[in-house]
PDB file of C-alpha atoms and ligand atoms in Angstrom:
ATOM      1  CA  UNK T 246     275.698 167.841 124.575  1.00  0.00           C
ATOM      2  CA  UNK T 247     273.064 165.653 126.449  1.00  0.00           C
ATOM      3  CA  UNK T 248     271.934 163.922 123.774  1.00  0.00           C
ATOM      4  CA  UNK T 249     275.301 162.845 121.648  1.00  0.00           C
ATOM      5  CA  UNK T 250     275.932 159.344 121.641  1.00  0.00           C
ATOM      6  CA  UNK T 251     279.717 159.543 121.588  1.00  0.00           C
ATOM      7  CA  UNK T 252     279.544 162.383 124.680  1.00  0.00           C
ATOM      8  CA  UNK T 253     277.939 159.798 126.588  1.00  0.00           C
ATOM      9  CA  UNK T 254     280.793 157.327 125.621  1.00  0.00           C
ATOM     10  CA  UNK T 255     283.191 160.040 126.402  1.00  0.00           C
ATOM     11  CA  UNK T 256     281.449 160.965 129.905  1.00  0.00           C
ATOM     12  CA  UNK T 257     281.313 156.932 130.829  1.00  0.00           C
ATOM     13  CA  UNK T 258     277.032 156.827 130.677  1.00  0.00           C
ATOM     14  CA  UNK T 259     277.043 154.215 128.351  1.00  0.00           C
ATOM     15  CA  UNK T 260     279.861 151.032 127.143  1.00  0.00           C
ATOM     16  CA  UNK T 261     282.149 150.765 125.211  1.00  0.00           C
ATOM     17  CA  UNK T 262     284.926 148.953 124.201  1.00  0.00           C
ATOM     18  CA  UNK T 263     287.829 151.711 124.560  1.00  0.00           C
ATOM     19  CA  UNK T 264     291.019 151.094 123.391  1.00  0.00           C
ATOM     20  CA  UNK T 265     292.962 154.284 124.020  1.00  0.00           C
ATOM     21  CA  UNK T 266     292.235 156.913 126.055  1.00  0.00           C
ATOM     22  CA  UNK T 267     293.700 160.406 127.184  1.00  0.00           C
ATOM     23  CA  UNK T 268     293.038 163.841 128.192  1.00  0.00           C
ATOM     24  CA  UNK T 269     292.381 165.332 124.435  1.00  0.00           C
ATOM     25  CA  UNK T 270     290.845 161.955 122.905  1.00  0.00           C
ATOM     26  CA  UNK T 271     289.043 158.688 123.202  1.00  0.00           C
ATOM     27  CA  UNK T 272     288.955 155.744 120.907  1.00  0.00           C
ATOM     28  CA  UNK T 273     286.929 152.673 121.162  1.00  0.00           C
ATOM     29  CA  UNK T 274     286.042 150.068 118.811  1.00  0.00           C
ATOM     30  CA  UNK T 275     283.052 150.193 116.362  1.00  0.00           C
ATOM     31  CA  UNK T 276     280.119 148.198 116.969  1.00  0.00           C
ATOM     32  CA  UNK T 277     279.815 147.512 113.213  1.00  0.00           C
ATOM     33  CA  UNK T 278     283.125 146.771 112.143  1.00  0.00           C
ATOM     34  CA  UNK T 279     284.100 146.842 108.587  1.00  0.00           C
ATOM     35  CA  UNK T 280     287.573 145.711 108.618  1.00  0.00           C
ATOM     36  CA  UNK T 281     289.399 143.643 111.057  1.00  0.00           C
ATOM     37  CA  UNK T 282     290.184 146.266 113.204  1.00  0.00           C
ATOM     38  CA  UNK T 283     287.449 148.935 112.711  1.00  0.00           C
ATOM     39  CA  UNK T 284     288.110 151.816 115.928  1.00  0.00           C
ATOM     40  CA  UNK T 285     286.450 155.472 115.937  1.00  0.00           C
ATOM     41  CA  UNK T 286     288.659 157.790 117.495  1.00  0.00           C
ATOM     42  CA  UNK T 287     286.790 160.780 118.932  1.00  0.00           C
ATOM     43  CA  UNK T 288     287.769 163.899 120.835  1.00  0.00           C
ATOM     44  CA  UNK T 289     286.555 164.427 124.424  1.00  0.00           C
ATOM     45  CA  UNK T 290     284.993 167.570 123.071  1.00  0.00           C
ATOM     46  CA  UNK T 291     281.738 167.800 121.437  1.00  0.00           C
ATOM     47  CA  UNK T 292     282.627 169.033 117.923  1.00  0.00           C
ATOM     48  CA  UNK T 293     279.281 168.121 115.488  1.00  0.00           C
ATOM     49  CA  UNK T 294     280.893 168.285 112.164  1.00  0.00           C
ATOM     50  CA  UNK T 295     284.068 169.112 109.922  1.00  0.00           C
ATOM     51  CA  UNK T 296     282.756 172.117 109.329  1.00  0.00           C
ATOM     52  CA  UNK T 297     282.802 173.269 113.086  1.00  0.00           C
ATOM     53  CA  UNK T 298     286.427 172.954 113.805  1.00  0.00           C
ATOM     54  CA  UNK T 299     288.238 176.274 114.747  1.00  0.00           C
ATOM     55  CA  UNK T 300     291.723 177.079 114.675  1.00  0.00           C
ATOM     56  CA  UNK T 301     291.634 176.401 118.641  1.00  0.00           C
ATOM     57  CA  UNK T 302     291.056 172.460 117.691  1.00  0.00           C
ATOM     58  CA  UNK T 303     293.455 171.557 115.599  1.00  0.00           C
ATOM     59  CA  UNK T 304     296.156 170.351 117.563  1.00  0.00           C
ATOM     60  CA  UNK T 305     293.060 168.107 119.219  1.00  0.00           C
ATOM     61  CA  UNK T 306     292.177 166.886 115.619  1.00  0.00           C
ATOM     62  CA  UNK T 307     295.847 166.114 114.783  1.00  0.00           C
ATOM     63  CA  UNK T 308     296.286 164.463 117.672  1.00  0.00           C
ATOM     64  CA  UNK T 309     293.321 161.993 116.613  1.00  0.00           C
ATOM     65  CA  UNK T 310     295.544 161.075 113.528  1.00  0.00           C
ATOM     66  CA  UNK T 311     298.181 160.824 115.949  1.00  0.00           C
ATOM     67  CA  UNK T 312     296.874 158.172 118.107  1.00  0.00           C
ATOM     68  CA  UNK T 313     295.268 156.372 114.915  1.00  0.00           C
ATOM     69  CA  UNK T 314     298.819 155.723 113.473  1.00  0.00           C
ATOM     70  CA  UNK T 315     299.620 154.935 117.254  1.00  0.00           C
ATOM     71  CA  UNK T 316     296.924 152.124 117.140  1.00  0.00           C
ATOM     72  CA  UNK T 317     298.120 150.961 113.594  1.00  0.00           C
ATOM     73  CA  UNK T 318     301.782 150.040 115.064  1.00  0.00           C
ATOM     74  CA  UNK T 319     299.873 148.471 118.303  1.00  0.00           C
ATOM     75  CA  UNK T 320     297.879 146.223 116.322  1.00  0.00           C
ATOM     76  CA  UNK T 321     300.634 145.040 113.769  1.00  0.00           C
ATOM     77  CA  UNK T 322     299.282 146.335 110.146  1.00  0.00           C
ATOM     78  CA  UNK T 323     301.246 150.080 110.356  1.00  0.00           C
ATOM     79  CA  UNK T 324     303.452 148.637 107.769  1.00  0.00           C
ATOM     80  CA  UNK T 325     301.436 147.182 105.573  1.00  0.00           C
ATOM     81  CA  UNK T 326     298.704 149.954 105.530  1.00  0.00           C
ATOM     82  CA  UNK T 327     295.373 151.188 106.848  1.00  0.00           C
ATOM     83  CA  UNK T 328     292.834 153.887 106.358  1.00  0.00           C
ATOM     84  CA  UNK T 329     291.478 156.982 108.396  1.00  0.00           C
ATOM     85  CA  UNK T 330     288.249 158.208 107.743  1.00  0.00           C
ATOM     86  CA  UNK T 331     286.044 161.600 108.318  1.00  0.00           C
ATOM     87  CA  UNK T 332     282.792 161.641 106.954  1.00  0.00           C
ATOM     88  CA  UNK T 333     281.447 164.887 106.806  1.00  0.00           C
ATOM     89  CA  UNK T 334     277.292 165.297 106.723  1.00  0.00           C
ATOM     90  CA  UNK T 335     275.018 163.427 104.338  1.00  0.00           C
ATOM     91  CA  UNK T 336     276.517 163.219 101.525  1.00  0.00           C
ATOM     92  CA  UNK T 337     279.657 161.572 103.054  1.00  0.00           C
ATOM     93  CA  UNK T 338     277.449 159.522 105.231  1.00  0.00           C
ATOM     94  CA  UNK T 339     277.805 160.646 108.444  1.00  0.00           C
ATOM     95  CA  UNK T 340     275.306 159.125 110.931  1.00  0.00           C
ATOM     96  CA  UNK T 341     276.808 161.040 114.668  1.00  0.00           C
ATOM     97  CA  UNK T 342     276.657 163.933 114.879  1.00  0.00           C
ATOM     98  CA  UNK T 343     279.922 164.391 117.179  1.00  0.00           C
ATOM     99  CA  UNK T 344     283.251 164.226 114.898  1.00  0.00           C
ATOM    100  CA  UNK T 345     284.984 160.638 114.738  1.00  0.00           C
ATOM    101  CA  UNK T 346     288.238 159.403 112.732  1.00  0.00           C
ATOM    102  CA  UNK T 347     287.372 155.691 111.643  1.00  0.00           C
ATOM    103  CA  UNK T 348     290.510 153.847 111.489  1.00  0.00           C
ATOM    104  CA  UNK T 349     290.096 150.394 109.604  1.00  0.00           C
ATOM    105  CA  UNK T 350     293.009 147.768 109.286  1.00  0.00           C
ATOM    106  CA  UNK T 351     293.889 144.203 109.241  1.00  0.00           C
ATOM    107  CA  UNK T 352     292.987 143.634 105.202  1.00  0.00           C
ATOM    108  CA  UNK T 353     293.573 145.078 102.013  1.00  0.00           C
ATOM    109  CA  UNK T 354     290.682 147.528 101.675  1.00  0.00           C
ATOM    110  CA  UNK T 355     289.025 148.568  98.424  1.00  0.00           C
ATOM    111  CA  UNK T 356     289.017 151.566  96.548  1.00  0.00           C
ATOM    112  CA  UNK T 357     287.273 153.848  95.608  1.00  0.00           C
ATOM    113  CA  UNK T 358     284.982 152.878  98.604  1.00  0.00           C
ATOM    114  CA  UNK T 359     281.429 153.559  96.609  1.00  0.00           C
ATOM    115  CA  UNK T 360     282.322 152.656  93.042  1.00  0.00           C
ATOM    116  CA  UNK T 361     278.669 153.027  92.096  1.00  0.00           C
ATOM    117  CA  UNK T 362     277.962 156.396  93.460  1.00  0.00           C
ATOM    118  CA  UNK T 363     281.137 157.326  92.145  1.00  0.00           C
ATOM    119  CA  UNK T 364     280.688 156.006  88.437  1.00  0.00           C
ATOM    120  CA  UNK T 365     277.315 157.855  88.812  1.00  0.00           C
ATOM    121  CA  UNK T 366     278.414 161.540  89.686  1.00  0.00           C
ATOM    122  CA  UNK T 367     281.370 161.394  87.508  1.00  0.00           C
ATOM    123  CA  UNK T 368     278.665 160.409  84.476  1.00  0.00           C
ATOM    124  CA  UNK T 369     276.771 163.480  85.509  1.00  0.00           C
TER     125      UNK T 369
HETATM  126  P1  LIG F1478     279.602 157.705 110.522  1.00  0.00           P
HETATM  127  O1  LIG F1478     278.685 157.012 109.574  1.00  0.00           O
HETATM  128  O2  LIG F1478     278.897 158.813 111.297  1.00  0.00           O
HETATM  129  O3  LIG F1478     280.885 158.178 109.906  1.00  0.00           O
HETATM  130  O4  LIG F1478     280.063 156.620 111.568  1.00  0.00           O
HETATM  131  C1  LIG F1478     279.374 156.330 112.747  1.00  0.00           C
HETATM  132  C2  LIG F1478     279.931 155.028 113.243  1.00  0.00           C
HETATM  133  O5  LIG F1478     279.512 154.858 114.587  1.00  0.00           O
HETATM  134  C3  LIG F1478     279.416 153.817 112.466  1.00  0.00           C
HETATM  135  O6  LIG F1478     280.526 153.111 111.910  1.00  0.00           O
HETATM  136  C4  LIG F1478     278.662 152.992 113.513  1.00  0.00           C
HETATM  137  O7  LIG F1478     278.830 151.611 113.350  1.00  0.00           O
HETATM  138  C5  LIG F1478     279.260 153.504 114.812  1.00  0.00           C
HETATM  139  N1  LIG F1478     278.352 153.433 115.950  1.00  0.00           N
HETATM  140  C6  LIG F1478     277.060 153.836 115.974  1.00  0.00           C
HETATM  141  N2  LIG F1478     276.541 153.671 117.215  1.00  0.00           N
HETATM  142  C7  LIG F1478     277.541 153.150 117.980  1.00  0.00           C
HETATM  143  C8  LIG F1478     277.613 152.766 119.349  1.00  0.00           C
HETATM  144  O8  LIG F1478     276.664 152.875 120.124  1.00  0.00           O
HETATM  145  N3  LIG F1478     278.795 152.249 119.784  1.00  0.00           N
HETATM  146  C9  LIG F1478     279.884 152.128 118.953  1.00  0.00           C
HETATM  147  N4  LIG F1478     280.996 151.607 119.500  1.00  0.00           N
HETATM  148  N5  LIG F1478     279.851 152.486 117.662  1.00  0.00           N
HETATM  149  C10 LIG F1478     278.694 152.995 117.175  1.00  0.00           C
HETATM  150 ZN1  LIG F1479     279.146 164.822 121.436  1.00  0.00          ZN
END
């Protein structure tokens, strides 16, 4: 894909701060951290969305769970807790277009995470 941002990460063509890497996966750190430790772990693969995973990818997209517990134990908070993330289109937010676990750690972290939008579809 020639014009994802995260193949371009994957393939080298433009920085960032990578944290693990292997033949399946790479994470790096996001550049808008909401926690701590905020890391996107993404597969070397160009997979858009959720919803374009086949049967042929999952052992890649349990593998990115893998090395996001992995991370957690590295950076010292596996014990007391973290979250992984997918966001999945609009509605969930996503913003790139090329699947990407968010792992966030190093604080208690709230929940639910949009209280607002929450209260409001659960009044509709
Ligand atoms: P989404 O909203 O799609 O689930 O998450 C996209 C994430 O990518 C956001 O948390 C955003 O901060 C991060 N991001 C966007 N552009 C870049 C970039 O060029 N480098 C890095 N390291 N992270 C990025
Ligand atoms: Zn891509």
């Amino acid at each position: 894909m020639m014009d994802c941002l995260f193949c371009k990460i994957v393939n080298n063509e433009i920085p960032a701060d990578i944290v693990y890497q292997d033949d399946k996966v790479v994470a790096f750190m996001d550049i808008n951290p909401q926690a701590p430790f905020h890391a996107l772990i993404i597969p070397r693969k160009h997979i858009a969305t959720l919803n374009d995973i086949t049967v042929a990818d999952c052992e890649t997209v349990g593998h990115l769970q893998w090395v996001a517990a992995k991370l957690a134990a590295e950076q010292g908070f596996a014990e007391d807790g973290y979250r992984t993330v997918f966001n999945c289109n609009s509605h969930a937010g996503q913003t790139v277009y090329h699947i990407h676990l968010h792992l966030l750690g190093g604080k208690p972290l709230g929940w639910p995470p949009y209280q607002d939008t929450l209260k409001v579809n659960l009044n509709n």
